[in-house]
Amino acid sequence: MAAFVLRLDLDEGKLVYATRVGADAMTAALRIKTDEKGRAFVTGLTKGSGLLVTDDAVQPRFGGGESDAFLVSIAPSGRVSYGTYLGGEGADVGNALELDGGGRVLVGGTTTSADFPGLRSSGRGNADAFVFSWRLQDAASHHSVVFGGSSEEKLTGIALDGKGGVFAVGYTKSEDFPVHDPVQPDLRGVSDLFLARLQVSSLAISFSTYLGGSGDDSGWGVAVDERGAPVVAGITNSQDLPVSDDAFQRTAQGGLDAFVARLDGPAFRTVRLTYYGGSQDDSSGFDGKDIKVDASGRVWLVGLTSSADLPVVNALQKSYGGRTDGFVAVFSRGLADLRFGTYSGGSERDILEGLDVGSDGTVAVSGLTFSNDHPMPGRVIQRRQSEIRVGGQVANAVTWVFRVPSR
């Protein structure tokens, strides 16, 4: 299975380019980011040779083992301008990607490789988190850090804070995860969300903490506000998360709930947290970019729900479609109010995972639909679908662009 990167002109409804980035082995493109020059950067995993690598690659050959992470950069014309493997003798997956605007690229993910490239390690488990940083025009500039405890970690998202740091989020099952000035020093359940801040220049950890309750909790996205404070999204079955006194939803409702937390103030000691869910299972999107903070401080979240009673406000789609629906939710800065909430789905499975919010109030979400009757609400500006196959089933990749009231 090969990975492709597609560039679409949504205004014209045209395909600009389709570029294959892997050929000989199963390759999956998991995260994508574009820069101000229109270049697309892609990371994911590949299970062998055939990746389109360039002469200036940090790692020109497959590292061995089950899989390698990779990074590929594609010019606006669709030509591959940079390509490299990132991995060692184990299983390596790229799950997160950031560009610092100065030519530096950061890839985050999960590794089981003792020989991960550029390694400076504090990891000790079967699977640990990693962050790899370098300037593409300077292959010698690369360095990486691997961190984790004696059990399992998975890194799911990273976000630059504009202050020389990068936040990494994910989940850990380790009782000895390396914490640094934490707001929660101990693992409280089967797994907890972890949040770490690293210095971009050195990848030294300046802050790290658990966050969770007595059940099974995981982190699936991180964003930063205008002050550089982190906001995280996750999934929980814990009944005892540390919710705020004025949180929009103070109690868990179903088997699984989504949750959102903002860490603020000196040493991130002020934690504001709310559940979000109905009487069935509700999850944040399984993508590190499922959460955003807009210019007014509102927190946007996308995900999926099986609940017919999910809280909605000013909805574009007020009623549950069936199987699972995607959702979009917007919370006030302090997570005390739900300002907007809508279903997005038809009678089959629908999932929303990706999210972007423009300065003009335009919102773009992306996901998958298996529904032939996926609705198009009246305030939608653009909606594009392209057929793909997932697990042998025909699905449509959906890009949905719309605006909501500014209040």
mmCIF file of C-alpha atoms in Angstrom:
data_model
loop_
_atom_site.group_PDB
_atom_site.id
_atom_site.type_symbol
_atom_site.label_atom_id
_atom_site.label_comp_id
_atom_site.label_asym_id
_atom_site.label_seq_id
_atom_site.Cartn_x
_atom_site.Cartn_y
_atom_site.Cartn_z
ATOM 1 C CA MET A 1 0.000 0.000 0.000
ATOM 2 C CA ALA A 2 1.480 3.332 -1.081
ATOM 3 C CA ALA A 3 0.943 6.741 0.469
ATOM 4 C CA PHE A 4 -0.226 9.677 -1.635
ATOM 5 C CA VAL A 5 -0.351 13.398 -0.946
ATOM 6 C CA LEU A 6 -3.080 15.315 -2.761
ATOM 7 C CA ARG A 7 -3.388 19.056 -3.158
ATOM 8 C CA LEU A 8 -6.903 20.283 -3.907
ATOM 9 C CA ASP A 9 -8.183 23.647 -5.052
ATOM 10 C CA LEU A 10 -11.455 23.800 -3.123
ATOM 11 C CA ASP A 11 -12.621 26.978 -4.857
ATOM 12 C CA GLU A 12 -12.328 25.378 -8.296
ATOM 13 C CA GLY A 13 -13.001 21.815 -7.177
ATOM 14 C CA LYS A 14 -9.830 20.660 -8.930
ATOM 15 C CA LEU A 15 -6.952 18.341 -8.116
ATOM 16 C CA VAL A 16 -3.682 20.313 -8.280
ATOM 17 C CA TYR A 17 -1.388 17.313 -7.812
ATOM 18 C CA ALA A 18 -1.267 13.750 -6.496
ATOM 19 C CA THR A 19 2.214 12.634 -5.433
ATOM 20 C CA ARG A 20 3.152 9.132 -4.314
ATOM 21 C CA VAL A 21 5.712 9.093 -1.480
ATOM 22 C CA GLY A 22 6.193 5.342 -0.978
ATOM 23 C CA ALA A 23 6.266 2.432 -3.393
ATOM 24 C CA ASP A 24 7.813 -0.920 -2.438
ATOM 25 C CA ALA A 25 6.410 -1.391 1.086
ATOM 26 C CA MET A 26 3.287 -0.454 3.005
ATOM 27 C CA THR A 27 3.491 3.300 3.657
ATOM 28 C CA ALA A 28 0.964 5.479 5.494
ATOM 29 C CA ALA A 29 0.936 9.279 5.520
ATOM 30 C CA LEU A 30 -0.440 10.202 8.949
ATOM 31 C CA ARG A 31 0.185 13.936 9.429
ATOM 32 C CA ILE A 32 0.601 16.874 7.058
ATOM 33 C CA LYS A 33 1.614 20.516 7.457
ATOM 34 C CA THR A 34 2.110 23.327 4.936
ATOM 35 C CA ASP A 35 4.391 26.353 5.156
ATOM 36 C CA GLU A 36 4.047 29.914 3.873
ATOM 37 C CA LYS A 37 5.673 28.910 0.565
ATOM 38 C CA GLY A 38 3.027 26.306 -0.148
ATOM 39 C CA ARG A 39 5.289 23.338 0.546
ATOM 40 C CA ALA A 40 3.635 20.294 2.112
ATOM 41 C CA PHE A 41 5.455 18.318 4.818
ATOM 42 C CA VAL A 42 4.282 14.788 5.577
ATOM 43 C CA THR A 43 5.157 12.206 8.214
ATOM 44 C CA GLY A 44 3.888 8.733 8.965
ATOM 45 C CA LEU A 45 5.260 5.204 8.785
ATOM 46 C CA THR A 46 6.759 2.907 6.179
ATOM 47 C CA LYS A 47 7.585 -0.786 6.432
ATOM 48 C CA GLY A 48 10.473 -1.062 3.986
ATOM 49 C CA SER A 49 12.349 0.372 1.050
ATOM 50 C CA GLY A 50 10.883 2.470 -1.742
ATOM 51 C CA LEU A 51 10.415 5.786 0.065
ATOM 52 C CA LEU A 52 11.321 8.761 -2.137
ATOM 53 C CA VAL A 53 14.493 9.941 -0.377
ATOM 54 C CA THR A 54 16.767 12.785 -1.474
ATOM 55 C CA ASP A 55 20.562 13.172 -1.462
ATOM 56 C CA ASP A 56 20.457 15.389 1.644
ATOM 57 C CA ALA A 57 18.420 12.917 3.707
ATOM 58 C CA VAL A 58 19.278 12.532 7.386
ATOM 59 C CA GLN A 59 18.741 8.773 6.981
ATOM 60 C CA PRO A 60 18.738 7.550 3.359
ATOM 61 C CA ARG A 61 17.901 3.892 4.072
ATOM 62 C CA PHE A 62 15.266 1.931 5.950
ATOM 63 C CA GLY A 63 16.455 1.356 9.523
ATOM 64 C CA GLY A 64 15.050 -2.153 9.823
ATOM 65 C CA GLY A 65 12.516 -3.644 12.160
ATOM 66 C CA GLU A 66 8.759 -3.379 11.818
ATOM 67 C CA SER A 67 8.562 0.202 10.522
ATOM 68 C CA ASP A 68 10.326 3.558 10.260
ATOM 69 C CA ALA A 69 8.928 7.029 10.596
ATOM 70 C CA PHE A 70 9.642 9.335 7.674
ATOM 71 C CA LEU A 71 9.499 12.941 6.541
ATOM 72 C CA VAL A 72 8.772 14.016 2.974
ATOM 73 C CA SER A 73 8.519 17.609 1.706
ATOM 74 C CA ILE A 74 6.615 18.331 -1.515
ATOM 75 C CA ALA A 75 6.993 21.508 -3.549
ATOM 76 C CA PRO A 76 3.889 23.414 -4.761
ATOM 77 C CA SER A 77 4.381 21.756 -8.157
ATOM 78 C CA GLY A 78 3.979 18.295 -6.619
ATOM 79 C CA ARG A 79 7.668 17.359 -6.846
ATOM 80 C CA VAL A 80 9.299 15.695 -3.821
ATOM 81 C CA SER A 81 11.953 18.165 -2.638
ATOM 82 C CA TYR A 82 13.087 16.313 0.486
ATOM 83 C CA GLY A 83 12.691 12.793 1.803
ATOM 84 C CA THR A 84 14.215 10.815 4.655
ATOM 85 C CA TYR A 85 13.615 7.784 6.838
ATOM 86 C CA LEU A 86 13.606 8.194 10.624
ATOM 87 C CA GLY A 87 14.011 4.949 12.506
ATOM 88 C CA GLY A 88 16.091 2.134 13.893
ATOM 89 C CA GLU A 89 15.849 -1.593 14.440
ATOM 90 C CA GLY A 90 12.410 -1.542 16.087
ATOM 91 C CA ALA A 91 9.018 -0.024 15.280
ATOM 92 C CA ASP A 92 8.984 3.731 14.643
ATOM 93 C CA VAL A 93 5.936 5.839 13.738
ATOM 94 C CA GLY A 94 5.669 9.578 13.004
ATOM 95 C CA ASN A 95 2.468 10.882 14.616
ATOM 96 C CA ALA A 96 3.123 14.631 14.890
ATOM 97 C CA LEU A 97 4.702 17.424 12.877
ATOM 98 C CA GLU A 98 5.564 21.108 13.387
ATOM 99 C CA LEU A 99 7.426 23.821 11.434
ATOM 100 C CA ASP A 100 9.015 26.692 13.336
ATOM 101 C CA GLY A 101 8.995 29.199 10.458
ATOM 102 C CA GLY A 102 12.783 29.425 10.482
ATOM 103 C CA GLY A 103 13.519 26.272 8.530
ATOM 104 C CA ARG A 104 13.406 23.866 11.456
ATOM 105 C CA VAL A 105 11.170 20.792 11.275
ATOM 106 C CA LEU A 106 10.070 18.783 14.296
ATOM 107 C CA VAL A 107 8.641 15.265 14.014
ATOM 108 C CA GLY A 108 7.142 13.505 17.007
ATOM 109 C CA GLY A 109 6.061 9.928 17.426
ATOM 110 C CA THR A 110 6.622 6.597 19.091
ATOM 111 C CA THR A 111 9.616 4.266 18.922
ATOM 112 C CA THR A 112 10.793 0.899 20.203
ATOM 113 C CA SER A 113 14.266 1.316 18.651
ATOM 114 C CA ALA A 114 17.306 1.410 20.934
ATOM 115 C CA ASP A 115 19.271 2.842 17.987
ATOM 116 C CA PHE A 116 16.852 5.628 17.022
ATOM 117 C CA PRO A 117 18.825 8.262 15.031
ATOM 118 C CA GLY A 118 20.295 11.252 16.884
ATOM 119 C CA LEU A 119 19.323 9.589 20.129
ATOM 120 C CA ARG A 120 19.543 11.198 23.537
ATOM 121 C CA SER A 121 17.347 8.890 25.547
ATOM 122 C CA SER A 122 15.583 8.677 28.862
ATOM 123 C CA GLY A 123 13.146 6.064 27.601
ATOM 124 C CA ARG A 124 13.020 2.645 29.214
ATOM 125 C CA GLY A 125 9.838 0.991 27.984
ATOM 126 C CA ASN A 126 8.528 -1.182 25.204
ATOM 127 C CA ALA A 127 7.357 1.942 23.377
ATOM 128 C CA ASP A 128 8.555 5.472 24.141
ATOM 129 C CA ALA A 129 7.822 8.946 22.825
ATOM 130 C CA PHE A 130 10.317 10.723 20.575
ATOM 131 C CA VAL A 131 10.843 14.204 19.146
ATOM 132 C CA PHE A 132 13.295 14.678 16.256
ATOM 133 C CA SER A 133 14.439 18.161 15.194
ATOM 134 C CA TRP A 134 16.577 19.456 12.335
ATOM 135 C CA ARG A 135 16.951 22.043 9.584
ATOM 136 C CA LEU A 136 16.434 20.403 6.216
ATOM 137 C CA GLN A 137 19.245 22.363 4.574
ATOM 138 C CA ASP A 138 21.674 21.181 7.288
ATOM 139 C CA ALA A 139 21.589 17.407 7.775
ATOM 140 C CA ALA A 140 24.203 17.655 10.543
ATOM 141 C CA SER A 141 21.860 19.805 12.656
ATOM 142 C CA HIS A 142 19.617 16.900 13.620
ATOM 143 C CA HIS A 143 19.088 15.786 17.196
ATOM 144 C CA SER A 144 16.402 13.811 18.967
ATOM 145 C CA VAL A 145 15.142 12.841 22.393
ATOM 146 C CA VAL A 146 13.339 9.663 23.430
ATOM 147 C CA PHE A 147 11.439 9.763 26.706
ATOM 148 C CA GLY A 148 9.170 7.491 28.677
ATOM 149 C CA GLY A 149 8.922 5.033 31.541
ATOM 150 C CA SER A 150 9.163 1.272 31.900
ATOM 151 C CA SER A 151 5.777 0.559 30.294
ATOM 152 C CA GLU A 152 4.126 2.015 27.171
ATOM 153 C CA GLU A 153 3.922 5.569 25.842
ATOM 154 C CA LYS A 154 2.389 6.959 22.676
ATOM 155 C CA LEU A 155 2.959 10.525 21.479
ATOM 156 C CA THR A 156 -0.018 11.826 19.483
ATOM 157 C CA GLY A 157 0.553 15.561 18.966
ATOM 158 C CA ILE A 158 3.003 18.445 19.269
ATOM 159 C CA ALA A 159 2.543 22.237 19.187
ATOM 160 C CA LEU A 160 5.058 25.096 19.257
ATOM 161 C CA ASP A 161 4.379 27.700 21.948
ATOM 162 C CA GLY A 162 6.060 30.696 20.274
ATOM 163 C CA LYS A 163 8.422 31.040 23.241
ATOM 164 C CA GLY A 164 11.153 28.625 22.235
ATOM 165 C CA GLY A 165 9.293 25.555 23.401
ATOM 166 C CA VAL A 166 7.255 22.713 21.977
ATOM 167 C CA PHE A 167 4.509 20.833 23.829
ATOM 168 C CA ALA A 168 4.083 17.097 23.310
ATOM 169 C CA VAL A 169 0.945 15.201 24.311
ATOM 170 C CA GLY A 170 0.012 11.535 24.376
ATOM 171 C CA TYR A 171 -0.622 8.824 26.892
ATOM 172 C CA THR A 172 1.469 6.751 29.265
ATOM 173 C CA LYS A 173 0.958 3.502 31.162
ATOM 174 C CA SER A 174 4.222 3.914 33.092
ATOM 175 C CA GLU A 175 4.302 4.512 36.840
ATOM 176 C CA ASP A 176 7.812 5.939 36.374
ATOM 177 C CA PHE A 177 7.179 8.343 33.508
ATOM 178 C CA PRO A 178 9.767 11.164 33.871
ATOM 179 C CA VAL A 179 7.898 14.131 35.368
ATOM 180 C CA HIS A 180 9.353 17.611 35.768
ATOM 181 C CA ASP A 181 7.643 20.111 38.082
ATOM 182 C CA PRO A 182 4.329 18.277 37.477
ATOM 183 C CA VAL A 183 0.789 19.341 38.304
ATOM 184 C CA GLN A 184 0.042 15.622 38.825
ATOM 185 C CA PRO A 185 3.089 13.600 39.893
ATOM 186 C CA ASP A 186 1.674 10.061 39.782
ATOM 187 C CA LEU A 187 -0.131 7.674 37.444
ATOM 188 C CA ARG A 188 -3.693 7.366 38.738
ATOM 189 C CA GLY A 189 -5.243 4.734 36.496
ATOM 190 C CA VAL A 190 -4.572 2.260 33.709
ATOM 191 C CA SER A 191 -3.168 5.106 31.628
ATOM 192 C CA ASP A 192 -3.007 8.880 31.907
ATOM 193 C CA LEU A 193 -2.574 11.707 29.464
ATOM 194 C CA PHE A 194 0.968 13.051 29.538
ATOM 195 C CA LEU A 195 1.976 16.584 28.645
ATOM 196 C CA ALA A 196 5.608 17.659 28.255
ATOM 197 C CA ARG A 197 7.270 20.914 27.227
ATOM 198 C CA LEU A 198 10.662 20.690 25.527
ATOM 199 C CA GLN A 199 13.104 23.440 24.551
ATOM 200 C CA VAL A 200 13.194 23.541 20.742
ATOM 201 C CA SER A 201 16.929 24.302 20.619
ATOM 202 C CA SER A 202 18.074 21.427 22.846
ATOM 203 C CA LEU A 203 14.979 19.207 23.261
ATOM 204 C CA ALA A 204 15.589 19.328 27.013
ATOM 205 C CA ILE A 205 12.366 18.769 28.985
ATOM 206 C CA SER A 206 11.408 21.824 31.034
ATOM 207 C CA PHE A 207 7.977 20.562 32.178
ATOM 208 C CA SER A 208 6.157 17.238 32.172
ATOM 209 C CA THR A 209 3.155 15.882 33.996
ATOM 210 C CA TYR A 210 0.539 13.180 34.179
ATOM 211 C CA LEU A 211 -3.121 14.225 33.872
ATOM 212 C CA GLY A 212 -5.923 11.775 34.487
ATOM 213 C CA GLY A 213 -8.194 9.908 36.862
ATOM 214 C CA SER A 214 -8.581 6.362 38.174
ATOM 215 C CA GLY A 215 -9.644 4.889 34.821
ATOM 216 C CA ASP A 216 -8.172 4.837 31.324
ATOM 217 C CA ASP A 217 -7.248 8.285 29.997
ATOM 218 C CA SER A 218 -5.393 9.304 26.851
ATOM 219 C CA GLY A 219 -4.291 12.536 25.199
ATOM 220 C CA TRP A 220 -5.003 13.047 21.482
ATOM 221 C CA GLY A 221 -4.182 16.655 20.666
ATOM 222 C CA VAL A 222 -2.536 19.843 21.872
ATOM 223 C CA ALA A 223 -2.795 23.502 20.873
ATOM 224 C CA VAL A 224 -1.525 26.730 22.443
ATOM 225 C CA ASP A 225 -3.286 30.019 23.087
ATOM 226 C CA GLU A 226 -1.994 33.523 22.367
ATOM 227 C CA ARG A 227 -0.002 33.454 25.626
ATOM 228 C CA GLY A 228 1.670 30.151 24.831
ATOM 229 C CA ALA A 229 -0.389 28.157 27.340
ATOM 230 C CA PRO A 230 -1.292 24.579 26.319
ATOM 231 C CA VAL A 231 -4.796 23.248 25.734
ATOM 232 C CA VAL A 232 -5.142 19.471 25.400
ATOM 233 C CA ALA A 233 -7.838 17.100 24.161
ATOM 234 C CA GLY A 234 -8.356 13.552 25.293
ATOM 235 C CA ILE A 235 -10.562 10.520 25.855
ATOM 236 C CA THR A 236 -11.508 9.098 29.264
ATOM 237 C CA ASN A 237 -13.615 6.554 31.086
ATOM 238 C CA SER A 238 -12.619 8.014 34.473
ATOM 239 C CA GLN A 239 -15.367 9.350 36.709
ATOM 240 C CA ASP A 240 -12.930 11.470 38.734
ATOM 241 C CA LEU A 241 -11.014 13.760 36.380
ATOM 242 C CA PRO A 242 -9.958 17.022 38.082
ATOM 243 C CA VAL A 243 -12.750 19.164 36.598
ATOM 244 C CA SER A 244 -13.125 22.895 37.205
ATOM 245 C CA ASP A 245 -15.803 24.106 39.613
ATOM 246 C CA ASP A 246 -17.482 26.002 36.774
ATOM 247 C CA ALA A 247 -16.782 23.480 34.000
ATOM 248 C CA PHE A 248 -19.380 23.160 31.252
ATOM 249 C CA GLN A 249 -19.774 19.433 32.056
ATOM 250 C CA ARG A 250 -18.571 18.414 35.513
ATOM 251 C CA THR A 251 -19.446 14.698 35.385
ATOM 252 C CA ALA A 252 -18.823 11.831 32.988
ATOM 253 C CA GLN A 253 -21.923 10.723 31.108
ATOM 254 C CA GLY A 254 -21.237 7.562 29.101
ATOM 255 C CA GLY A 255 -18.766 4.729 28.672
ATOM 256 C CA LEU A 256 -16.216 7.069 27.098
ATOM 257 C CA ASP A 257 -16.219 10.864 27.119
ATOM 258 C CA ALA A 258 -14.056 13.410 25.384
ATOM 259 C CA PHE A 259 -12.418 16.001 27.615
ATOM 260 C CA VAL A 260 -10.581 19.294 27.221
ATOM 261 C CA ALA A 261 -8.090 20.846 29.654
ATOM 262 C CA ARG A 262 -6.288 24.197 29.683
ATOM 263 C CA LEU A 263 -3.093 24.557 31.750
ATOM 264 C CA ASP A 264 -2.209 28.138 32.558
ATOM 265 C CA GLY A 265 -0.468 30.439 34.999
ATOM 266 C CA PRO A 266 2.948 30.106 36.663
ATOM 267 C CA ALA A 267 4.356 26.596 36.118
ATOM 268 C CA PHE A 268 0.986 25.683 34.503
ATOM 269 C CA ARG A 269 -0.519 25.196 37.961
ATOM 270 C CA THR A 270 -3.986 26.470 36.978
ATOM 271 C CA VAL A 271 -5.829 23.571 35.364
ATOM 272 C CA ARG A 272 -9.295 24.052 33.910
ATOM 273 C CA LEU A 273 -10.966 20.882 32.633
ATOM 274 C CA THR A 274 -14.349 19.820 31.294
ATOM 275 C CA TYR A 275 -15.868 16.568 30.118
ATOM 276 C CA TYR A 276 -17.797 16.567 26.836
ATOM 277 C CA GLY A 277 -20.117 13.704 26.017
ATOM 278 C CA GLY A 278 -23.528 12.066 26.112
ATOM 279 C CA SER A 279 -24.851 8.757 27.398
ATOM 280 C CA GLN A 280 -22.865 6.582 24.938
ATOM 281 C CA ASP A 281 -19.224 6.667 23.763
ATOM 282 C CA ASP A 282 -17.715 10.014 22.746
ATOM 283 C CA SER A 283 -14.103 10.603 21.687
ATOM 284 C CA SER A 284 -11.892 13.446 20.605
ATOM 285 C CA GLY A 285 -10.475 12.935 17.120
ATOM 286 C CA PHE A 286 -7.568 10.505 16.803
ATOM 287 C CA ASP A 287 -5.316 13.178 15.336
ATOM 288 C CA GLY A 288 -2.955 15.541 17.132
ATOM 289 C CA LYS A 289 -4.624 18.476 15.362
ATOM 290 C CA ASP A 290 -8.134 17.822 16.661
ATOM 291 C CA ILE A 291 -8.055 20.908 18.895
ATOM 292 C CA LYS A 292 -7.467 24.613 18.196
ATOM 293 C CA VAL A 293 -7.604 27.928 20.050
ATOM 294 C CA ASP A 294 -8.912 30.868 18.020
ATOM 295 C CA ALA A 295 -7.955 34.553 18.247
ATOM 296 C CA SER A 296 -10.587 35.236 20.911
ATOM 297 C CA GLY A 297 -9.420 32.356 23.101
ATOM 298 C CA ARG A 298 -12.285 29.987 22.307
ATOM 299 C CA VAL A 299 -11.362 26.296 22.228
ATOM 300 C CA TRP A 300 -12.435 24.212 19.215
ATOM 301 C CA LEU A 301 -12.661 20.416 19.303
ATOM 302 C CA VAL A 302 -13.613 17.768 16.729
ATOM 303 C CA GLY A 303 -14.261 14.080 17.279
ATOM 304 C CA LEU A 304 -16.832 11.315 17.042
ATOM 305 C CA THR A 305 -19.863 10.299 19.054
ATOM 306 C CA SER A 306 -22.340 7.456 19.489
ATOM 307 C CA SER A 307 -24.590 9.588 21.724
ATOM 308 C CA ALA A 308 -27.996 10.805 20.563
ATOM 309 C CA ASP A 309 -27.948 13.264 23.503
ATOM 310 C CA LEU A 310 -24.605 14.978 22.916
ATOM 311 C CA PRO A 311 -24.899 18.650 23.980
ATOM 312 C CA VAL A 312 -25.307 20.886 20.907
ATOM 313 C CA VAL A 313 -25.706 24.670 20.599
ATOM 314 C CA ASN A 314 -26.507 26.702 17.435
ATOM 315 C CA ALA A 315 -26.093 23.406 15.598
ATOM 316 C CA LEU A 316 -25.733 23.029 11.854
ATOM 317 C CA GLN A 317 -27.030 19.478 12.378
ATOM 318 C CA LYS A 318 -29.121 19.144 15.536
ATOM 319 C CA SER A 319 -29.878 15.406 15.473
ATOM 320 C CA TYR A 320 -27.772 12.272 15.663
ATOM 321 C CA GLY A 321 -27.479 10.481 12.313
ATOM 322 C CA GLY A 322 -26.588 6.927 13.368
ATOM 323 C CA ARG A 323 -23.757 4.451 14.087
ATOM 324 C CA THR A 324 -21.239 7.216 14.846
ATOM 325 C CA ASP A 325 -21.350 10.900 13.937
ATOM 326 C CA GLY A 326 -18.593 13.438 13.828
ATOM 327 C CA PHE A 327 -18.964 16.492 16.035
ATOM 328 C CA VAL A 328 -17.622 20.032 16.256
ATOM 329 C CA ALA A 329 -17.668 21.799 19.646
ATOM 330 C CA VAL A 330 -16.547 25.294 20.674
ATOM 331 C CA PHE A 331 -15.955 26.202 24.322
ATOM 332 C CA SER A 332 -15.365 29.532 26.025
ATOM 333 C CA ARG A 333 -11.824 30.390 27.118
ATOM 334 C CA GLY A 334 -12.409 29.079 30.628
ATOM 335 C CA LEU A 335 -14.269 25.955 29.396
ATOM 336 C CA ALA A 336 -17.346 27.020 31.367
ATOM 337 C CA ASP A 337 -19.666 27.451 28.379
ATOM 338 C CA LEU A 338 -20.401 25.595 25.149
ATOM 339 C CA ARG A 339 -20.659 28.323 22.494
ATOM 340 C CA PHE A 340 -21.276 26.056 19.508
ATOM 341 C CA GLY A 341 -21.837 22.347 19.058
ATOM 342 C CA THR A 342 -23.060 20.307 16.116
ATOM 343 C CA TYR A 343 -23.320 16.764 14.847
ATOM 344 C CA SER A 344 -21.913 15.924 11.425
ATOM 345 C CA GLY A 345 -23.043 12.593 10.037
ATOM 346 C CA GLY A 346 -25.478 10.363 8.224
ATOM 347 C CA SER A 347 -26.888 6.920 8.943
ATOM 348 C CA GLU A 348 -23.543 5.063 8.928
ATOM 349 C CA ARG A 349 -20.127 5.722 10.514
ATOM 350 C CA ASP A 350 -18.768 9.272 10.396
ATOM 351 C CA ILE A 351 -15.583 10.568 12.024
ATOM 352 C CA LEU A 352 -14.042 14.044 12.287
ATOM 353 C CA GLU A 353 -10.342 14.229 13.132
ATOM 354 C CA GLY A 354 -8.665 17.332 11.696
ATOM 355 C CA LEU A 355 -9.395 20.991 12.370
ATOM 356 C CA ASP A 356 -8.196 24.452 11.402
ATOM 357 C CA VAL A 357 -9.614 27.871 12.303
ATOM 358 C CA GLY A 358 -8.820 30.938 10.218
ATOM 359 C CA SER A 359 -8.495 34.496 11.486
ATOM 360 C CA ASP A 360 -11.581 35.441 9.441
ATOM 361 C CA GLY A 361 -13.775 32.912 11.241
ATOM 362 C CA THR A 362 -13.571 30.274 8.515
ATOM 363 C CA VAL A 363 -13.391 26.762 9.927
ATOM 364 C CA ALA A 364 -12.133 23.687 8.081
ATOM 365 C CA VAL A 365 -12.673 20.170 9.400
ATOM 366 C CA SER A 366 -11.730 16.836 7.870
ATOM 367 C CA GLY A 367 -12.590 13.216 8.426
ATOM 368 C CA LEU A 368 -14.186 10.114 6.995
ATOM 369 C CA THR A 369 -17.750 9.161 6.168
ATOM 370 C CA PHE A 370 -19.226 5.771 5.317
ATOM 371 C CA SER A 371 -22.671 7.377 4.908
ATOM 372 C CA ASN A 372 -24.277 7.882 1.520
ATOM 373 C CA ASP A 373 -26.653 10.385 3.142
ATOM 374 C CA HIS A 374 -24.122 12.595 4.919
ATOM 375 C CA PRO A 375 -25.978 15.938 5.159
ATOM 376 C CA MET A 376 -24.768 19.307 3.923
ATOM 377 C CA PRO A 377 -25.981 21.936 6.411
ATOM 378 C CA GLY A 378 -27.145 25.264 4.994
ATOM 379 C CA ARG A 379 -24.268 27.357 6.293
ATOM 380 C CA VAL A 380 -21.577 25.185 4.733
ATOM 381 C CA ILE A 381 -19.390 27.097 2.278
ATOM 382 C CA GLN A 382 -17.561 24.119 0.770
ATOM 383 C CA ARG A 383 -17.652 20.371 1.152
ATOM 384 C CA ARG A 384 -15.501 18.002 -0.874
ATOM 385 C CA GLN A 385 -15.392 14.196 -0.866
ATOM 386 C CA SER A 386 -13.002 11.694 -2.435
ATOM 387 C CA GLU A 387 -13.527 7.938 -2.280
ATOM 388 C CA ILE A 388 -11.018 5.747 -0.422
ATOM 389 C CA ARG A 389 -11.061 2.257 1.093
ATOM 390 C CA VAL A 390 -10.701 1.638 4.847
ATOM 391 C CA GLY A 391 -10.520 -1.974 6.030
ATOM 392 C CA GLY A 392 -12.104 -3.163 2.792
ATOM 393 C CA GLN A 393 -15.035 -0.757 3.117
ATOM 394 C CA VAL A 394 -15.653 2.168 0.811
ATOM 395 C CA ALA A 395 -15.422 5.479 2.639
ATOM 396 C CA ASN A 396 -15.222 9.110 1.601
ATOM 397 C CA ALA A 397 -12.624 11.533 2.870
ATOM 398 C CA VAL A 398 -14.483 14.740 3.710
ATOM 399 C CA THR A 399 -13.229 18.324 3.839
ATOM 400 C CA TRP A 400 -15.897 20.614 5.264
ATOM 401 C CA VAL A 401 -15.446 24.388 5.332
ATOM 402 C CA PHE A 402 -17.961 26.673 7.080
ATOM 403 C CA ARG A 403 -18.445 29.700 9.304
ATOM 404 C CA VAL A 404 -20.212 30.033 12.642
ATOM 405 C CA PRO A 405 -21.350 33.181 14.463
ATOM 406 C CA SER A 406 -18.478 35.119 16.061
ATOM 407 C CA ARG A 407 -20.045 35.281 19.530
#
